[in-house]
XYZ file of C-alpha atoms in Angstrom:
687
model
C 92.150 161.414 91.348
C 94.174 160.069 94.266
C 97.919 160.426 94.800
C 99.937 157.733 96.619
C 103.459 158.612 97.759
C 105.221 155.268 98.099
C 107.435 155.272 101.229
C 111.129 154.819 100.534
C 113.865 152.789 102.192
C 114.237 149.348 103.827
C 111.048 147.733 105.110
C 108.773 149.704 102.789
C 108.051 146.919 100.326
C 104.464 146.571 101.529
C 103.364 150.180 101.678
C 99.662 150.147 100.871
C 96.517 152.167 100.277
C 93.509 150.789 102.210
C 89.808 151.388 101.644
C 87.858 150.177 104.699
C 84.101 149.815 104.168
C 83.522 148.804 107.826
C 80.731 146.447 106.699
C 80.953 143.357 104.442
C 81.009 143.957 100.687
C 78.211 142.429 98.628
C 80.098 140.672 95.818
C 77.191 138.526 94.661
C 76.750 140.565 91.456
C 79.377 143.313 91.345
C 82.603 141.397 91.926
C 85.052 142.680 89.295
C 87.200 145.566 90.541
C 87.957 148.126 87.840
C 90.512 150.880 88.508
C 92.726 153.330 86.594
C 96.376 153.576 87.679
C 99.264 155.831 86.603
C 102.677 154.344 87.478
C 106.192 155.820 87.121
C 107.786 152.363 86.661
C 107.179 148.820 85.453
C 106.148 146.890 88.558
C 103.627 144.558 90.154
C 100.321 145.837 91.502
C 98.791 143.628 94.197
C 95.045 143.866 94.816
C 93.865 142.308 98.080
C 90.515 141.802 99.814
C 90.485 141.442 103.611
C 87.852 140.972 106.298
C 86.134 138.090 108.074
C 86.921 135.491 105.406
C 90.478 134.459 104.535
C 92.196 137.262 102.597
C 92.400 136.928 98.813
C 94.934 138.673 96.564
C 95.523 138.995 92.823
C 98.628 140.428 91.109
C 98.691 142.481 87.923
C 101.813 143.516 85.994
C 102.163 147.211 85.127
C 103.723 147.130 81.634
C 103.252 150.782 80.654
C 104.696 153.727 82.571
C 103.791 157.398 82.776
C 100.292 156.828 81.393
C 96.843 155.854 82.638
C 96.032 152.140 82.382
C 92.691 150.533 83.303
C 92.910 147.245 85.216
C 90.042 144.815 85.819
C 90.567 142.386 88.710
C 88.180 139.431 88.828
C 87.204 138.586 92.425
C 84.092 136.679 91.354
C 85.500 133.287 92.524
C 85.273 134.719 96.053
C 81.787 136.232 95.752
C 80.413 134.149 98.617
C 83.158 135.245 101.025
C 82.931 138.137 103.468
C 85.334 141.080 102.962
C 85.279 144.646 104.229
C 88.565 146.142 102.949
C 90.333 146.689 99.605
C 94.125 147.011 99.820
C 96.272 148.331 96.942
C 100.013 147.549 96.998
C 101.966 149.722 94.559
C 105.244 148.123 93.377
C 104.362 145.202 95.669
C 107.222 143.449 97.444
C 109.859 146.003 96.431
C 111.254 148.751 98.664
C 110.222 152.200 97.518
C 112.629 154.806 96.218
C 112.565 158.556 96.870
C 110.146 160.293 94.539
C 107.963 157.229 93.769
C 104.488 158.678 93.225
C 101.476 156.750 91.879
C 98.027 157.994 90.908
C 94.718 156.164 91.135
C 91.223 157.022 89.907
C 87.756 155.699 88.961
C 87.634 152.791 91.409
C 84.435 150.820 90.799
C 82.870 147.383 91.127
C 81.448 145.855 87.935
C 79.790 142.580 86.993
C 81.775 139.557 85.860
C 81.634 138.409 82.244
C 79.330 135.480 81.582
C 78.900 132.808 78.944
C 75.848 132.613 76.686
C 73.036 130.569 78.186
C 73.078 126.839 77.465
C 69.288 126.905 77.447
C 66.694 129.671 77.752
C 63.859 128.180 75.603
C 63.151 131.550 73.992
C 63.818 130.478 70.399
C 63.027 126.825 70.796
C 65.044 124.318 72.820
C 68.806 124.543 72.307
C 69.314 121.133 73.967
C 67.432 117.870 73.508
C 65.349 117.301 76.673
C 63.462 114.175 77.634
C 62.948 111.458 80.253
C 65.933 109.204 80.945
C 66.140 106.407 78.359
C 62.938 107.771 76.789
C 60.924 105.904 79.440
C 57.906 108.128 80.095
C 56.288 105.728 82.585
C 59.266 105.534 84.915
C 60.903 108.902 84.245
C 57.993 111.161 83.338
C 57.434 113.653 80.556
C 58.958 116.944 79.435
C 56.916 119.805 77.992
C 58.803 122.655 76.444
C 59.291 125.234 75.292
C 56.022 126.435 76.787
C 54.533 129.557 78.292
C 55.989 130.667 81.635
C 53.334 129.725 84.238
C 54.513 132.466 86.623
C 56.289 135.336 84.793
C 57.148 137.263 87.977
C 60.104 137.809 90.276
C 63.498 136.833 88.911
C 62.140 135.200 85.744
C 59.749 137.165 83.557
C 60.785 135.460 80.322
C 58.071 134.207 77.994
C 59.101 130.598 77.458
C 60.294 127.896 79.861
C 60.502 124.114 80.102
C 58.299 122.039 82.444
C 58.745 118.460 83.618
C 56.344 116.001 85.253
C 57.767 113.177 87.370
C 57.171 109.535 86.512
C 56.598 106.531 88.761
C 60.170 106.263 90.055
C 61.091 108.201 93.231
C 64.292 109.013 91.312
C 62.477 110.034 88.141
C 65.089 111.708 85.931
C 64.984 114.442 83.286
C 67.930 114.354 80.865
C 69.444 116.801 78.382
C 72.330 116.193 75.976
C 75.118 118.752 76.280
C 76.903 120.467 73.359
C 79.908 118.567 72.021
C 82.237 121.401 73.088
C 80.910 121.585 76.651
C 83.682 122.194 79.185
C 83.888 123.216 82.843
C 87.237 124.957 82.329
C 87.038 128.469 83.749
C 83.296 128.166 84.383
C 82.721 125.203 86.718
C 79.313 126.291 88.038
C 75.956 125.587 86.405
C 73.065 127.874 87.307
C 69.398 127.055 86.779
C 66.128 128.861 87.449
C 63.609 126.514 89.056
C 59.890 126.804 89.827
C 58.786 124.061 92.236
C 55.410 123.265 93.806
C 54.707 123.454 97.541
C 56.456 120.787 99.571
C 59.455 120.497 97.260
C 62.834 120.177 98.958
C 65.801 119.436 96.663
C 67.109 119.363 93.113
C 70.013 117.114 92.147
C 72.020 117.890 89.020
C 74.205 115.159 87.532
C 76.826 115.531 84.820
C 77.261 112.261 82.947
C 80.743 111.159 81.883
C 81.216 107.909 79.895
C 84.659 107.440 81.452
C 84.116 108.765 84.994
C 80.431 108.111 85.665
C 77.888 110.536 87.095
C 79.059 113.512 89.173
C 76.282 115.162 91.135
C 75.510 118.197 93.272
C 72.319 118.582 95.309
C 70.838 121.946 96.252
C 68.003 122.795 98.627
C 64.884 124.458 97.253
C 64.701 127.595 99.392
C 61.265 128.781 98.229
C 58.361 127.150 96.414
C 55.703 128.413 93.986
C 58.080 131.120 92.798
C 61.177 131.261 90.608
C 64.510 130.809 92.350
C 68.057 130.402 91.012
C 70.032 127.362 92.131
C 73.820 127.185 91.771
C 75.505 123.812 91.187
C 79.261 124.008 91.717
C 81.233 121.287 89.893
C 84.688 122.728 90.671
C 85.902 119.325 91.863
C 85.388 117.858 88.399
C 86.990 120.391 86.046
C 89.512 117.776 84.937
C 86.799 115.642 83.320
C 86.496 116.539 79.642
C 83.888 114.110 78.296
C 80.663 115.164 79.996
C 77.948 114.456 77.452
C 74.647 114.714 79.288
C 72.968 116.484 82.188
C 70.401 114.864 84.511
C 67.950 116.601 86.831
C 66.287 114.766 89.730
C 63.623 116.678 91.633
C 63.003 115.576 95.246
C 65.060 112.424 94.765
C 63.787 109.482 96.777
C 60.268 110.894 97.029
C 57.457 109.132 95.212
C 55.637 112.055 93.619
C 54.400 110.837 90.232
C 52.517 113.561 88.371
C 54.245 116.451 90.187
C 55.350 119.206 87.782
C 58.432 121.432 88.009
C 59.569 124.159 85.603
C 63.103 125.200 84.619
C 64.741 128.023 82.684
C 67.981 129.894 82.033
C 70.515 127.105 82.315
C 73.954 128.702 82.145
C 77.588 128.487 83.222
C 79.609 130.841 85.393
C 82.630 131.028 87.613
C 82.095 129.456 91.023
C 80.222 131.565 93.555
C 79.824 128.759 96.088
C 81.051 129.284 99.622
C 83.586 126.476 100.249
C 82.488 126.435 103.889
C 78.782 126.141 103.186
C 77.212 123.397 105.265
C 80.238 123.034 107.538
C 79.080 122.842 111.153
C 81.088 124.654 113.788
C 83.214 122.404 116.018
C 83.261 124.377 119.226
C 86.578 123.088 120.564
C 88.334 124.357 117.402
C 89.113 128.051 117.706
C 90.642 128.562 114.261
C 91.959 126.491 111.373
C 91.948 129.602 109.114
C 89.697 127.778 106.662
C 86.129 126.858 107.658
C 86.419 126.560 111.448
C 86.729 130.177 112.585
C 84.791 130.139 115.823
C 85.728 133.352 117.614
C 86.116 137.096 117.160
C 89.423 138.984 117.296
C 89.272 141.583 120.072
C 93.002 142.372 120.214
C 95.632 142.630 117.484
C 93.360 142.330 114.450
C 95.465 144.909 112.591
C 98.416 142.501 112.697
C 96.554 139.378 111.497
C 95.881 138.211 107.928
C 94.735 134.886 106.516
C 97.149 133.799 103.784
C 98.058 130.770 101.729
C 100.416 128.549 103.706
C 103.930 129.707 102.667
C 105.584 126.784 104.493
C 103.568 123.813 103.284
C 105.191 120.570 104.471
C 104.515 117.245 106.174
C 104.165 118.988 109.534
C 101.336 121.205 108.307
C 99.530 120.557 105.053
C 96.840 123.215 105.615
C 96.022 125.405 102.650
C 95.407 128.542 104.724
C 97.140 129.805 107.873
C 97.192 132.947 109.968
C 99.973 135.465 109.394
C 100.810 137.609 112.431
C 103.014 140.641 111.722
C 104.636 141.418 115.074
C 105.551 145.122 115.051
C 108.877 146.528 116.180
C 109.379 147.817 119.721
C 106.069 146.458 121.024
C 106.698 143.774 123.676
C 103.010 143.046 124.204
C 101.599 142.926 120.692
C 99.452 139.822 120.522
C 96.501 137.971 119.088
C 93.376 138.059 121.260
C 90.515 135.642 120.544
C 87.101 135.896 122.207
C 84.356 133.266 122.173
C 80.644 133.917 122.620
C 80.189 131.052 125.081
C 82.627 130.604 128.022
C 85.405 128.103 127.368
C 84.570 124.775 129.026
C 87.829 123.504 130.529
C 86.353 120.531 132.385
C 87.322 118.081 129.622
C 89.047 119.993 126.813
C 91.733 121.941 128.672
C 94.854 121.380 126.569
C 95.430 124.186 124.072
C 96.949 122.803 120.870
C 98.502 125.178 118.340
C 101.046 125.116 115.508
C 103.441 128.042 115.097
C 106.061 128.853 112.475
C 108.545 131.375 113.848
C 111.645 133.016 112.350
C 113.672 132.711 115.564
C 113.839 131.245 119.061
C 111.739 133.338 121.391
C 109.510 133.181 124.470
C 105.751 132.968 123.902
C 102.940 133.648 126.377
C 99.487 132.069 126.418
C 96.926 133.864 128.588
C 93.314 133.144 129.596
C 91.285 136.117 130.781
C 87.784 137.580 130.868
C 86.446 135.175 133.513
C 85.194 135.582 137.062
C 88.601 134.908 138.601
C 92.198 135.856 138.004
C 93.985 135.442 134.700
C 95.906 132.253 133.924
C 99.264 132.598 132.153
C 101.475 129.854 130.735
C 104.911 130.604 129.264
C 106.656 128.455 126.684
C 109.537 128.823 124.241
C 109.836 128.483 120.486
C 112.862 126.218 120.128
C 112.771 125.143 116.456
C 112.483 128.220 114.238
C 111.749 128.066 110.511
C 109.553 124.996 110.866
C 106.035 124.245 112.089
C 106.333 123.589 115.827
C 103.406 122.128 117.768
C 102.580 123.285 121.293
C 100.267 121.671 123.841
C 99.553 124.115 126.669
C 98.066 122.748 129.885
C 95.173 124.831 131.249
C 93.767 122.065 133.454
C 94.320 124.144 136.610
C 92.991 127.626 135.814
C 92.808 130.456 138.363
C 89.188 131.213 137.544
C 86.303 130.131 135.336
C 83.988 131.361 132.594
C 86.948 132.517 130.507
C 85.993 133.879 127.099
C 89.333 135.334 125.986
C 92.592 133.718 124.928
C 95.581 135.948 124.109
C 98.815 134.773 122.477
C 101.866 137.024 122.774
C 104.515 136.214 120.179
C 107.983 137.288 121.295
C 106.222 137.955 124.613
C 107.706 140.718 126.743
C 110.590 141.354 124.354
C 111.043 144.840 122.907
C 112.645 143.989 119.582
C 113.694 146.864 117.287
C 112.897 144.722 114.239
C 109.454 143.521 113.121
C 108.954 139.771 112.682
C 106.381 137.596 110.957
C 104.863 134.531 112.602
C 102.434 131.999 111.162
C 99.831 130.164 113.259
C 97.379 127.371 112.523
C 95.101 124.697 113.962
C 94.282 126.390 117.258
C 92.030 124.051 119.208
C 91.218 122.694 122.640
C 92.081 119.037 123.241
C 91.401 116.741 126.140
C 94.182 115.836 128.586
C 93.348 112.125 128.684
C 90.681 109.532 127.942
C 88.747 108.210 130.930
C 85.127 107.472 131.731
C 82.683 107.516 128.807
C 84.699 107.959 125.615
C 82.532 106.566 122.811
C 78.736 106.659 122.952
C 78.231 108.090 119.410
C 75.924 110.822 120.680
C 78.042 113.981 121.033
C 81.336 115.271 119.669
C 82.935 115.006 123.112
C 81.995 111.333 123.465
C 82.481 110.001 119.945
C 85.546 108.370 118.430
C 84.928 108.869 114.715
C 88.300 108.014 113.152
C 88.078 104.197 113.315
C 89.851 102.538 110.367
C 89.479 98.942 109.181
C 92.514 96.680 108.689
C 93.049 93.085 107.440
C 89.392 93.153 106.428
C 89.266 91.870 102.856
C 87.042 93.723 100.425
C 85.658 95.992 103.192
C 89.097 97.515 103.603
C 90.066 97.302 99.918
C 87.034 99.294 98.776
C 87.593 101.975 101.407
C 84.349 101.295 103.260
C 84.285 103.897 106.062
C 83.378 103.443 109.677
C 79.684 104.224 110.122
C 77.563 105.521 113.003
C 74.011 104.245 112.552
C 70.619 104.307 114.214
C 70.412 101.706 116.975
C 69.023 98.565 115.260
C 67.531 97.273 118.514
C 66.902 100.075 121.048
C 65.891 97.843 123.937
C 67.193 96.183 127.076
C 70.382 97.742 128.428
C 70.863 100.034 125.419
C 68.052 102.252 124.193
C 70.435 104.937 122.906
C 69.867 106.537 119.545
C 73.190 105.998 117.755
C 75.679 103.104 117.738
C 78.852 102.089 115.903
C 78.892 99.480 113.142
C 81.546 96.791 112.607
C 81.477 94.578 109.501
C 83.778 91.559 109.369
C 84.307 90.812 105.687
C 83.620 87.301 104.422
C 87.131 87.318 102.966
C 88.814 89.065 105.913
C 91.665 87.716 108.015
C 90.955 86.130 111.419
C 92.507 89.219 113.053
C 90.444 91.763 111.068
C 89.580 94.788 113.182
C 89.405 98.580 113.492
C 91.817 100.996 115.169
C 91.568 104.633 116.229
C 94.493 106.918 117.000
C 93.502 109.026 120.003
C 94.446 112.687 120.419
C 95.212 112.073 124.111
C 96.445 109.079 126.133
C 94.285 106.532 127.952
C 94.288 107.063 131.720
C 92.620 104.298 133.751
C 92.931 106.342 136.960
C 93.510 103.119 138.890
C 90.608 101.061 137.511
C 92.252 99.070 134.700
C 89.110 97.916 132.969
C 87.145 98.860 129.893
C 83.491 98.158 129.225
C 81.502 98.128 126.000
C 77.995 97.216 124.921
C 77.910 94.843 121.939
C 75.154 93.456 119.730
C 75.997 90.270 117.776
C 73.854 87.766 115.868
C 76.108 84.845 116.839
C 78.337 83.582 119.646
C 81.953 84.659 119.219
C 84.066 87.199 121.071
C 84.778 90.892 121.482
C 88.366 92.082 121.965
C 90.190 95.319 122.742
C 93.859 96.117 122.242
C 95.944 98.946 123.710
C 98.807 100.169 121.512
C 101.374 102.949 120.957
C 102.486 103.540 124.524
C 104.275 106.882 124.889
C 106.803 105.294 127.282
C 107.393 102.119 125.271
C 105.184 99.706 127.231
C 104.162 96.530 125.324
C 100.810 96.327 123.548
C 98.038 94.508 125.442
C 95.290 92.501 123.723
C 92.363 90.863 125.570
C 89.322 89.037 124.135
C 86.121 88.148 126.007
C 83.413 85.731 124.729
C 79.928 87.102 124.252
C 77.056 85.091 125.756
C 73.973 86.593 124.096
C 72.746 86.942 120.527
C 70.429 89.499 118.922
C 70.340 91.625 122.063
C 72.622 94.113 123.757
C 75.178 92.784 126.212
C 77.796 94.640 128.273
C 81.275 93.093 128.147
C 84.052 93.983 130.610
C 87.668 93.749 129.443
C 90.361 93.774 132.142
C 93.957 95.004 131.705
C 95.657 94.127 135.027
C 99.160 94.137 133.500
C 98.903 97.722 132.215
C 101.264 100.097 134.011
C 99.838 103.169 135.679
C 101.313 105.658 133.208
C 101.605 103.669 129.964
C 99.879 106.477 127.971
C 98.455 104.259 125.246
C 97.297 106.413 122.316
C 95.793 103.798 119.985
C 92.676 101.750 120.703
C 91.881 98.701 118.533
C 88.726 96.596 118.622
C 87.837 93.228 117.136
C 84.782 91.064 116.741
C 85.584 87.335 116.525
C 89.313 87.780 117.005
C 91.297 84.800 115.593
C 88.079 83.197 114.317
C 88.087 82.495 110.592
C 85.752 84.521 108.397
C 82.571 82.746 107.327
C 82.672 83.641 103.633
C 79.839 86.113 104.188
C 79.981 89.593 105.656
C 78.933 89.643 109.323
C 77.662 92.881 110.903
C 77.923 93.608 114.622
C 77.346 96.778 116.637
C 79.043 98.419 119.617
C 78.297 101.332 121.923
C 79.141 102.988 125.240
C 82.874 102.261 125.527
C 83.921 103.260 129.048
C 87.493 103.468 130.362
C 87.812 102.824 134.086
C 84.994 104.226 136.221
C 82.049 106.182 134.893
C 78.972 105.722 132.772
C 77.675 106.934 129.453
C 74.441 108.902 129.675
C 71.864 107.353 127.369
C 70.235 109.557 124.753
C 67.195 107.436 124.037
C 66.112 106.730 120.489
C 62.573 107.247 121.773
C 63.315 110.558 123.472
C 65.690 112.275 121.040
C 64.349 115.797 120.482
C 63.279 116.621 116.958
C 64.862 119.674 115.359
C 62.160 122.229 114.638
C 62.260 125.280 112.378
C 61.976 128.674 114.037
C 59.166 130.962 112.895
C 61.082 134.212 112.405
C 59.635 137.655 111.638
C 60.343 140.120 110.213
C 62.722 138.537 107.727
C 64.718 140.333 106.307
C 65.116 142.690 109.256
C 67.298 145.617 110.261
C 67.058 146.039 114.044
C 65.449 142.933 115.559
C 63.878 139.582 114.744
C 61.138 137.865 116.700
C 60.973 134.092 117.229
C 57.396 132.960 117.738
C 58.020 129.335 118.818
C 60.989 129.334 121.199
C 59.290 127.552 124.106
C 61.552 124.482 123.789
C 64.742 126.562 123.854
C 66.946 127.436 126.830
C 69.938 128.910 124.973
C 69.904 130.691 121.627
C 73.048 131.251 119.531
C 73.387 133.439 116.424
C 75.907 132.203 113.838
C 77.177 134.163 110.858
C 77.293 132.696 107.352
C 80.617 130.977 108.101
C 79.186 129.218 111.166
C 81.016 131.491 113.626
C 79.052 132.352 116.828
C 78.446 136.107 117.057
C 75.760 136.393 119.730
C 74.223 134.334 122.557
C 70.973 134.737 124.476
C 69.391 132.859 127.394
C 65.673 132.467 126.641
C 64.500 130.417 129.652
C 61.785 128.649 127.673
C 59.860 131.794 126.700
C 57.614 131.274 123.682
C 58.161 134.667 122.015
C 61.727 135.942 121.981
C 63.148 139.115 120.431
C 66.761 139.151 119.287
C 68.521 142.503 118.906
C 70.478 142.429 115.628
C 71.062 146.159 115.190
C 74.828 145.848 115.673
C 75.302 142.931 113.274
C 76.738 143.619 109.803
C 74.363 143.009 106.871
C 74.241 139.419 105.674
C 72.685 136.018 106.297
C 72.628 134.540 109.802
C 71.631 131.246 111.377
C 69.736 130.895 114.646
C 70.259 127.672 116.602
C 68.406 126.769 119.790
C 69.423 124.322 122.524
C 67.269 122.801 125.247
C 68.355 122.689 128.941
C 70.232 119.421 128.251
C 72.332 121.070 125.541
C 70.637 119.246 122.644
C 69.927 121.074 119.384
C 66.142 121.417 119.116
C 65.500 124.222 116.605
C 67.150 126.338 113.941
C 66.339 128.895 111.280
C 67.811 131.567 109.029
C 67.328 135.305 108.691
C 68.807 138.133 106.628
C 70.057 141.369 108.211
C 69.541 144.383 105.930
């Protein structure tokens, strides 16, 4: 057994025992922590998992003293996260007293409890299965229970159910759920699926008479073998009248006569990664949730991801970073390193929110480039609230920086430790000028347009949409454009506005240009609003002269002052023209402020994203890509989307990637061509 002597005296309330595995824990199956503890007092035991993913903690009350008690701590809701340490807090949150001794023994990981299967077909069908509405022509036929056509791999059971699609591309198999079906406590449905070659997706719908269908779609990761798909319905646990379950195989694909097999339908706690499918936004360093796009090279022992203890209107984030600044260490800090050098040409304003317990100096430092370091000092002036900082790095002393270091209480040797909270660390642009909205890249796309005064379009919450160019010809052959719909019942001044994260700077040329595509003669208008220095709003409309083709319109703002710092841009089609009674759709693209041009990404030339051929897979020391000839730069992302490795490939066809130093787990390979466009991706597993 192990003996833990709890430290005594002030500041000892978080004395802890740590088990560091160095590598990520596999919690996919064994995710319940079982441990025996002997305690000398009634207290709270805190069990915490730490590592790459945000830390998770669970408290247990110790009701019995001076005896061994077995505790089981269920970490299965976090099975998809990545942890490498277990931390035990004895008498958590309370200062220790002299003589406090705890004992611990038989620490083990066990499997989580599970519910009986809803359907396994072994003793007949537990649920009633059949085509939707009983329509066999449109929705196919169900055959089951029947013999397992492939009793190998993960499913060697004798009996399964098989379904053949009907004539509809959305051919649907339906089952009626038990009357006591509930998602409470077990919001995930798991299903074994055998799909033929070429299959891509399975959509599961839960049918509620009061709330309608709620659906989750999962990719088919392998065909002609049994796989288990997990459908997480955690967002719908409040619905209590689900009565039926629908399955749609390869929805939208006309594949009448294609047969799929299913088995072992059951419920479980959620194992889904909440960040699955979230693409990394490279100018965000850390939001302590899904955008964690760096590695900590300095001060990791002082940083934890915790639930936001100061949730308010200034910061509504669920998770934040907690930095425990130690006593008597004037240069303790948080060092963040990116795989790719930080590009400061456009995004050079560091934005960060900090909650501090006191007024104190703070130092922001860029280093690791080919020149000297760049340091910017600031001061925390409003303690005990979330304070936002915008640090100007537009004039660095070098380039190719990969490291940012933040020193809390910088340079001060304080005899007392302090706790700071940080969040939403990202790079922002200093101003808007040149090409600002061509809908092709993150840097040149305004995506937060919102409709106003626009009748049913606004009332129903119709979102702004970026679509394929409906007419890639003439002056605009680009791939993507913005859509504007003027509702038939909208006001004459119906439009869209976008709040910008930096001010407009004309740099002397007080014009804006945009390409528009309209099916009628009317006008296009732009409005500048929310001046930081109180300048009046400016609104200018210009008639269009062409229909059903792209036309560039120039809007002039001669009365705008040089430093008005407008931070809201509003656009209109047919400003002050009455709605027609029918919805009218127009398109816009390539909004340019002042001088400059938008580079066209042609709809005819847009590179197609290919799949890498990767071998071996799984692998332990290296993987080989056999079709990398279109790739100039290769980036390895971990399962959270965080870059962990970069390689220049220079268009070589066969490329080897050294993965020996990566922790075990799943990784994503993404390849970019010399123009920076994504052209290929793939996945591999590191043993």
